[in-house]
Amino acid sequence: LSDNLGDKVKDALYEGFRREFADERKKLYDVVNDMRYKAQSIIWGQWWRATPHWAYTIFAVLLLAAVGFGYGFFYLLNENSKLKNVEWLYRYERLWWEGKQQEDLLRREKPLLSAHDMSRIP
């Protein structure tokens, strides 16, 4: 023990531990740096740097879907309103027809209504 054997063993153990855990220590250091960077970005008000890129993709897809469904909804609502107005106009005009005109109207309606008979749909 007089030849500094204890120090040499201690140095050898220290070097072994250092080499063994160097990779894990570097990974832990990288994780801490990433978290520090993201936290500092949020503190500085740069939340867009701390937000993952996939979150932007999901937001964009949902926004486009909402815009598309909204447009489709209002388009169909407008079409439905037009059809209701035409239907009420037809009903109103139908009340004023009498005699021969009403018979002609019924003759024209009969093939139309039989072609669109819902009871024949399986």
Tab-separated table of N, CA and C in Angstrom:
chain	number	residue	atom	x	y	z
A	1	LEU	N	0.801	-1.181	0.000
A	1	LEU	CA	0.000	0.000	0.000
A	1	LEU	C	0.855	1.260	0.000
A	2	SER	N	2.154	1.052	0.176
A	2	SER	CA	3.039	2.209	0.201
A	2	SER	C	3.328	2.737	-1.199
A	3	ASP	N	3.032	1.975	-2.245
A	3	ASP	CA	3.276	2.414	-3.628
A	3	ASP	C	2.061	3.149	-4.213
A	4	ASN	N	1.262	3.723	-3.373
A	4	ASN	CA	0.041	4.422	-3.795
A	4	ASN	C	-0.930	3.495	-4.525
A	5	LEU	N	-0.948	2.266	-4.083
A	5	LEU	CA	-1.846	1.291	-4.695
A	5	LEU	C	-3.311	1.687	-4.475
A	6	GLY	N	-3.621	2.239	-3.310
A	6	GLY	CA	-4.988	2.666	-3.015
A	6	GLY	C	-5.439	3.768	-3.969
A	7	ASP	N	-4.533	4.729	-4.257
A	7	ASP	CA	-4.869	5.802	-5.186
A	7	ASP	C	-5.053	5.278	-6.604
A	8	LYS	N	-4.188	4.310	-6.964
A	8	LYS	CA	-4.302	3.743	-8.316
A	8	LYS	C	-5.605	2.977	-8.484
A	9	VAL	N	-5.998	2.224	-7.462
A	9	VAL	CA	-7.268	1.493	-7.518
A	9	VAL	C	-8.428	2.485	-7.583
A	10	LYS	N	-8.346	3.535	-6.775
A	10	LYS	CA	-9.392	4.552	-6.768
A	10	LYS	C	-9.483	5.231	-8.133
A	11	ASP	N	-8.330	5.561	-8.732
A	11	ASP	CA	-8.339	6.178	-10.062
A	11	ASP	C	-8.879	5.224	-11.122
A	12	ALA	N	-8.541	3.951	-11.026
A	12	ALA	CA	-9.020	2.955	-11.988
A	12	ALA	C	-10.541	2.796	-11.871
A	13	LEU	N	-11.020	2.736	-10.628
A	13	LEU	CA	-12.472	2.638	-10.427
A	13	LEU	C	-13.178	3.890	-10.951
A	14	TYR	N	-12.600	5.047	-10.671
A	14	TYR	CA	-13.196	6.295	-11.146
A	14	TYR	C	-13.253	6.324	-12.672
A	15	GLU	N	-12.170	5.939	-13.319
A	15	GLU	CA	-12.121	5.921	-14.792
A	15	GLU	C	-13.114	4.907	-15.362
A	16	GLY	N	-13.263	3.764	-14.709
A	16	GLY	CA	-14.234	2.755	-15.157
A	16	GLY	C	-15.661	3.259	-15.048
A	17	PHE	N	-15.962	3.857	-13.898
A	17	PHE	CA	-17.310	4.423	-13.737
A	17	PHE	C	-17.558	5.542	-14.732
A	18	ARG	N	-16.558	6.375	-14.962
A	18	ARG	CA	-16.720	7.493	-15.889
A	18	ARG	C	-17.003	6.984	-17.298
A	19	ARG	N	-16.263	5.973	-17.727
A	19	ARG	CA	-16.482	5.418	-19.069
A	19	ARG	C	-17.826	4.689	-19.158
A	20	GLU	N	-18.167	3.994	-18.084
A	20	GLU	CA	-19.397	3.201	-18.096
A	20	GLU	C	-20.640	4.092	-18.183
A	21	PHE	N	-20.641	5.177	-17.475
A	21	PHE	CA	-21.830	6.016	-17.404
A	21	PHE	C	-21.732	7.278	-18.256
A	22	ALA	N	-20.734	7.376	-19.102
A	22	ALA	CA	-20.557	8.573	-19.927
A	22	ALA	C	-21.716	8.731	-20.918
A	23	ASP	N	-22.135	7.645	-21.551
A	23	ASP	CA	-23.215	7.719	-22.536
A	23	ASP	C	-24.539	8.108	-21.868
A	24	GLU	N	-24.834	7.483	-20.726
A	24	GLU	CA	-26.072	7.814	-20.018
A	24	GLU	C	-26.041	9.253	-19.526
A	25	ARG	N	-24.880	9.687	-19.064
A	25	ARG	CA	-24.755	11.061	-18.590
A	25	ARG	C	-24.952	12.054	-19.726
A	26	LYS	N	-24.427	11.734	-20.912
A	26	LYS	CA	-24.594	12.616	-22.058
A	26	LYS	C	-26.070	12.681	-22.478
A	27	LYS	N	-26.753	11.532	-22.483
A	27	LYS	CA	-28.180	11.528	-22.827
A	27	LYS	C	-28.992	12.338	-21.825
A	28	LEU	N	-28.685	12.167	-20.543
A	28	LEU	CA	-29.380	12.937	-19.524
A	28	LEU	C	-29.104	14.427	-19.684
A	29	TYR	N	-27.879	14.767	-19.998
A	29	TYR	CA	-27.506	16.166	-20.216
A	29	TYR	C	-28.277	16.748	-21.413
A	30	ASP	N	-28.414	15.965	-22.487
A	30	ASP	CA	-29.172	16.427	-23.660
A	30	ASP	C	-30.656	16.634	-23.328
A	31	VAL	N	-31.222	15.729	-22.554
A	31	VAL	CA	-32.627	15.871	-22.165
A	31	VAL	C	-32.815	17.123	-21.327
A	32	VAL	N	-31.928	17.344	-20.388
A	32	VAL	CA	-32.027	18.537	-19.538
A	32	VAL	C	-31.875	19.797	-20.380
A	33	ASN	N	-30.959	19.794	-21.331
A	33	ASN	CA	-30.795	20.964	-22.196
A	33	ASN	C	-32.037	21.218	-23.048
A	34	ASP	N	-32.627	20.152	-23.586
A	34	ASP	CA	-33.860	20.316	-24.369
A	34	ASP	C	-34.988	20.890	-23.520
A	35	MET	N	-35.129	20.366	-22.307
A	35	MET	CA	-36.187	20.872	-21.430
A	35	MET	C	-35.913	22.320	-21.026
A	36	ARG	N	-34.676	22.635	-20.768
A	36	ARG	CA	-34.322	24.015	-20.417
A	36	ARG	C	-34.613	24.951	-21.590
A	37	TYR	N	-34.297	24.513	-22.812
A	37	TYR	CA	-34.551	25.323	-24.001
A	37	TYR	C	-36.045	25.571	-24.177
A	38	LYS	N	-36.843	24.506	-24.028
A	38	LYS	CA	-38.292	24.657	-24.203
A	38	LYS	C	-38.896	25.528	-23.103
A	39	ALA	N	-38.448	25.335	-21.869
A	39	ALA	CA	-38.956	26.159	-20.775
A	39	ALA	C	-38.569	27.622	-20.983
A	40	GLN	N	-37.347	27.866	-21.404
A	40	GLN	CA	-36.913	29.240	-21.629
A	40	GLN	C	-37.661	29.871	-22.799
A	41	SER	N	-37.966	29.080	-23.827
A	41	SER	CA	-38.743	29.599	-24.955
A	41	SER	C	-40.141	30.005	-24.518
A	42	ILE	N	-40.737	29.196	-23.634
A	42	ILE	CA	-42.065	29.545	-23.132
A	42	ILE	C	-41.984	30.805	-22.276
A	43	ILE	N	-40.962	30.907	-21.447
A	43	ILE	CA	-40.805	32.080	-20.587
A	43	ILE	C	-40.615	33.335	-21.424
A	44	TRP	N	-39.857	33.236	-22.495
A	44	TRP	CA	-39.604	34.396	-23.352
A	44	TRP	C	-40.786	34.707	-24.267
A	45	GLY	N	-41.828	33.898	-24.201
A	45	GLY	CA	-42.996	34.137	-25.035
A	45	GLY	C	-42.892	33.503	-26.405
A	46	GLN	N	-41.912	32.687	-26.635
A	46	GLN	CA	-41.744	32.024	-27.931
A	46	GLN	C	-42.306	30.612	-27.844
A	47	TRP	N	-43.610	30.529	-27.592
A	47	TRP	CA	-44.251	29.232	-27.414
A	47	TRP	C	-44.223	28.405	-28.682
A	48	TRP	N	-44.132	29.040	-29.842
A	48	TRP	CA	-44.128	28.281	-31.098
A	48	TRP	C	-42.852	27.462	-31.246
A	49	ARG	N	-41.780	27.850	-30.543
A	49	ARG	CA	-40.556	27.044	-30.586
A	49	ARG	C	-40.649	25.833	-29.673
A	50	ALA	N	-41.410	25.968	-28.608
A	50	ALA	CA	-41.528	24.867	-27.652
A	50	ALA	C	-42.605	23.863	-28.055
A	51	THR	N	-43.509	24.262	-28.966
A	51	THR	CA	-44.594	23.385	-29.390
A	51	THR	C	-44.087	22.399	-30.439
A	52	PRO	N	-44.402	21.118	-30.286
A	52	PRO	CA	-43.959	20.138	-31.282
A	52	PRO	C	-44.597	20.394	-32.649
A	53	HIS	N	-43.909	19.998	-33.699
A	53	HIS	CA	-44.384	20.254	-35.061
A	53	HIS	C	-45.663	19.487	-35.385
A	54	TRP	N	-45.852	18.314	-34.807
A	54	TRP	CA	-47.061	17.546	-35.096
A	54	TRP	C	-48.299	18.257	-34.570
A	55	ALA	N	-48.148	19.072	-33.537
A	55	ALA	CA	-49.302	19.822	-33.021
A	55	ALA	C	-49.785	20.837	-34.056
A	56	TYR	N	-48.850	21.458	-34.773
A	56	TYR	CA	-49.233	22.397	-35.837
A	56	TYR	C	-49.956	21.670	-36.959
A	57	THR	N	-49.500	20.475	-37.288
A	57	THR	CA	-50.130	19.696	-38.351
A	57	THR	C	-51.568	19.333	-37.969
A	58	ILE	N	-51.758	18.873	-36.754
A	58	ILE	CA	-53.102	18.518	-36.299
A	58	ILE	C	-54.004	19.749	-36.299
A	59	PHE	N	-53.479	20.880	-35.838
A	59	PHE	CA	-54.260	22.117	-35.824
A	59	PHE	C	-54.673	22.518	-37.239
A	60	ALA	N	-53.747	22.428	-38.189
A	60	ALA	CA	-54.056	22.809	-39.573
A	60	ALA	C	-55.117	21.888	-40.176
A	61	VAL	N	-55.002	20.586	-39.928
A	61	VAL	CA	-55.979	19.636	-40.461
A	61	VAL	C	-57.357	19.904	-39.868
A	62	LEU	N	-57.421	20.122	-38.559
A	62	LEU	CA	-58.712	20.402	-37.928
A	62	LEU	C	-59.307	21.717	-38.417
A	63	LEU	N	-58.465	22.715	-38.624
A	63	LEU	CA	-58.958	23.997	-39.132
A	63	LEU	C	-59.534	23.847	-40.538
A	64	LEU	N	-58.806	23.137	-41.413
A	64	LEU	CA	-59.313	22.914	-42.772
A	64	LEU	C	-60.605	22.102	-42.763
A	65	ALA	N	-60.685	21.106	-41.895
A	65	ALA	CA	-61.911	20.307	-41.807
A	65	ALA	C	-63.082	21.165	-41.334
A	66	ALA	N	-62.852	22.020	-40.339
A	66	ALA	CA	-63.924	22.884	-39.835
A	66	ALA	C	-64.389	23.853	-40.913
A	67	VAL	N	-63.456	24.413	-41.661
A	67	VAL	CA	-63.825	25.339	-42.735
A	67	VAL	C	-64.617	24.597	-43.817
A	68	GLY	N	-64.168	23.424	-44.193
A	68	GLY	CA	-64.862	22.634	-45.214
A	68	GLY	C	-66.262	22.240	-44.787
A	69	PHE	N	-66.397	21.737	-43.562
A	69	PHE	CA	-67.725	21.354	-43.079
A	69	PHE	C	-68.624	22.574	-42.926
A	70	GLY	N	-68.066	23.686	-42.484
A	70	GLY	CA	-68.859	24.906	-42.356
A	70	GLY	C	-69.378	25.379	-43.696
A	71	TYR	N	-68.514	25.380	-44.706
A	71	TYR	CA	-68.933	25.780	-46.047
A	71	TYR	C	-70.023	24.846	-46.572
A	72	GLY	N	-69.807	23.548	-46.418
A	72	GLY	CA	-70.798	22.576	-46.881
A	72	GLY	C	-72.130	22.728	-46.162
A	73	PHE	N	-72.078	22.970	-44.858
A	73	PHE	CA	-73.311	23.141	-44.090
A	73	PHE	C	-74.105	24.346	-44.589
A	74	PHE	N	-73.436	25.486	-44.745
A	74	PHE	CA	-74.157	26.679	-45.176
A	74	PHE	C	-74.604	26.596	-46.634
A	75	TYR	N	-73.836	25.885	-47.463
A	75	TYR	CA	-74.250	25.688	-48.851
A	75	TYR	C	-75.545	24.870	-48.899
A	76	LEU	N	-75.575	23.761	-48.146
A	76	LEU	CA	-76.778	22.925	-48.139
A	76	LEU	C	-77.953	23.638	-47.485
A	77	LEU	N	-77.697	24.433	-46.455
A	77	LEU	CA	-78.768	25.200	-45.833
A	77	LEU	C	-79.375	26.192	-46.820
A	78	ASN	N	-78.532	26.838	-47.611
A	78	ASN	CA	-79.010	27.778	-48.614
A	78	ASN	C	-79.830	27.061	-49.688
A	79	GLU	N	-79.346	25.908	-50.146
A	79	GLU	CA	-80.088	25.130	-51.145
A	79	GLU	C	-81.439	24.687	-50.587
A	80	ASN	N	-81.455	24.264	-49.335
A	80	ASN	CA	-82.701	23.823	-48.716
A	80	ASN	C	-83.688	24.981	-48.614
A	81	SER	N	-83.202	26.169	-48.295
A	81	SER	CA	-84.077	27.342	-48.213
A	81	SER	C	-84.669	27.665	-49.574
A	82	LYS	N	-83.875	27.554	-50.619
A	82	LYS	CA	-84.387	27.812	-51.976
A	82	LYS	C	-85.478	26.806	-52.336
A	83	LEU	N	-85.251	25.525	-52.009
A	83	LEU	CA	-86.249	24.501	-52.321
A	83	LEU	C	-87.534	24.712	-51.529
A	84	LYS	N	-87.424	25.143	-50.284
A	84	LYS	CA	-88.624	25.435	-49.497
A	84	LYS	C	-89.410	26.579	-50.111
A	85	ASN	N	-88.715	27.604	-50.553
A	85	ASN	CA	-89.408	28.740	-51.177
A	85	ASN	C	-90.133	28.316	-52.448
A	86	VAL	N	-89.504	27.476	-53.255
A	86	VAL	CA	-90.143	26.996	-54.479
A	86	VAL	C	-91.355	26.138	-54.140
A	87	GLU	N	-91.213	25.303	-53.112
A	87	GLU	CA	-92.326	24.453	-52.723
A	87	GLU	C	-93.524	25.284	-52.259
A	88	TRP	N	-93.275	26.285	-51.442
A	88	TRP	CA	-94.386	27.118	-50.967
A	88	TRP	C	-94.987	27.944	-52.100
A	89	LEU	N	-94.172	28.388	-53.039
A	89	LEU	CA	-94.700	29.089	-54.209
A	89	LEU	C	-95.622	28.166	-55.005
A	90	TYR	N	-95.188	26.930	-55.198
A	90	TYR	CA	-95.990	25.952	-55.925
A	90	TYR	C	-97.311	25.688	-55.201
A	91	ARG	N	-97.238	25.499	-53.889
A	91	ARG	CA	-98.462	25.246	-53.125
A	91	ARG	C	-99.427	26.430	-53.208
A	92	TYR	N	-98.878	27.627	-53.137
A	92	TYR	CA	-99.714	28.824	-53.216
A	92	TYR	C	-100.383	28.930	-54.592
A	93	GLU	N	-99.612	28.710	-55.640
A	93	GLU	CA	-100.167	28.812	-56.993
A	93	GLU	C	-101.178	27.703	-57.264
A	94	ARG	N	-100.975	26.550	-56.695
A	94	ARG	CA	-101.855	25.413	-56.929
A	94	ARG	C	-103.259	25.682	-56.397
A	95	LEU	N	-103.361	26.458	-55.350
A	95	LEU	CA	-104.686	26.781	-54.782
A	95	LEU	C	-105.540	27.608	-55.741
A	96	TRP	N	-104.905	28.385	-56.598
A	96	TRP	CA	-105.645	29.290	-57.481
A	96	TRP	C	-106.118	28.626	-58.767
A	97	TRP	N	-105.645	27.418	-59.053
A	97	TRP	CA	-106.058	26.760	-60.293
A	97	TRP	C	-107.386	26.050	-60.073
A	98	GLU	N	-108.217	26.103	-61.078
A	98	GLU	CA	-109.533	25.461	-60.958
A	98	GLU	C	-109.887	24.763	-62.262
A	99	GLY	N	-110.765	23.808	-62.143
A	99	GLY	CA	-111.320	23.151	-63.315
A	99	GLY	C	-110.290	22.439	-64.170
A	100	LYS	N	-110.257	22.825	-65.474
A	100	LYS	CA	-109.386	22.181	-66.457
A	100	LYS	C	-107.913	22.330	-66.092
A	101	GLN	N	-107.518	23.493	-65.581
A	101	GLN	CA	-106.110	23.713	-65.203
A	101	GLN	C	-105.696	22.764	-64.076
A	102	GLN	N	-106.580	22.552	-63.110
A	102	GLN	CA	-106.253	21.659	-61.998
A	102	GLN	C	-106.176	20.212	-62.477
A	103	GLU	N	-107.032	19.822	-63.387
A	103	GLU	CA	-106.988	18.461	-63.943
A	103	GLU	C	-105.683	18.242	-64.707
A	104	ASP	N	-105.271	19.239	-65.482
A	104	ASP	CA	-103.992	19.144	-66.206
A	104	ASP	C	-102.826	19.022	-65.222
A	105	LEU	N	-102.883	19.797	-64.156
A	105	LEU	CA	-101.833	19.755	-63.137
A	105	LEU	C	-101.758	18.379	-62.486
A	106	LEU	N	-102.920	17.827	-62.134
A	106	LEU	CA	-102.944	16.505	-61.509
A	106	LEU	C	-102.452	15.426	-62.470
A	107	ARG	N	-102.803	15.553	-63.764
A	107	ARG	CA	-102.328	14.601	-64.756
A	107	ARG	C	-100.796	14.645	-64.874
A	108	ARG	N	-100.213	15.839	-64.781
A	108	ARG	CA	-98.743	15.963	-64.852
A	108	ARG	C	-98.067	15.502	-63.561
A	109	GLU	N	-98.730	15.669	-62.434
A	109	GLU	CA	-98.147	15.271	-61.152
A	109	GLU	C	-98.145	13.761	-60.960
A	110	LYS	N	-99.140	13.089	-61.503
A	110	LYS	CA	-99.292	11.653	-61.262
A	110	LYS	C	-98.058	10.852	-61.686
A	111	PRO	N	-97.514	11.003	-62.918
A	111	PRO	CA	-96.309	10.221	-63.262
A	111	PRO	C	-95.092	10.621	-62.409
A	112	LEU	N	-95.033	11.883	-62.082
A	112	LEU	CA	-93.902	12.343	-61.268
A	112	LEU	C	-93.930	11.710	-59.885
A	113	LEU	N	-95.095	11.689	-59.266
A	113	LEU	CA	-95.200	11.125	-57.922
A	113	LEU	C	-95.059	9.607	-57.935
A	114	SER	N	-95.536	8.941	-58.984
A	114	SER	CA	-95.384	7.486	-59.027
A	114	SER	C	-93.932	7.089	-59.307
A	115	ALA	N	-93.193	7.938	-60.024
A	115	ALA	CA	-91.780	7.637	-60.291
A	115	ALA	C	-90.941	7.790	-59.030
A	116	HIS	N	-91.381	8.635	-58.119
A	116	HIS	CA	-90.624	8.875	-56.889
A	116	HIS	C	-91.321	8.287	-55.668
A	117	ASP	N	-92.038	7.204	-55.896
A	117	ASP	CA	-92.770	6.570	-54.804
A	117	ASP	C	-91.765	5.936	-53.843
A	118	MET	N	-91.779	6.363	-52.609
A	118	MET	CA	-90.817	5.884	-51.622
A	118	MET	C	-91.146	4.497	-51.113
A	119	SER	N	-92.380	4.038	-51.295
A	119	SER	CA	-92.752	2.718	-50.768
A	119	SER	C	-92.112	1.585	-51.574
A	120	ARG	N	-91.641	1.895	-52.806
A	120	ARG	CA	-91.028	0.859	-53.638
A	120	ARG	C	-89.562	0.654	-53.316
A	121	ILE	N	-88.978	1.487	-52.497
A	121	ILE	CA	-87.539	1.358	-52.169
A	121	ILE	C	-87.404	0.220	-51.166
A	122	PRO	N	-86.510	-0.729	-51.445
A	122	PRO	CA	-86.359	-1.896	-50.529
A	122	PRO	C	-85.725	-1.494	-49.220
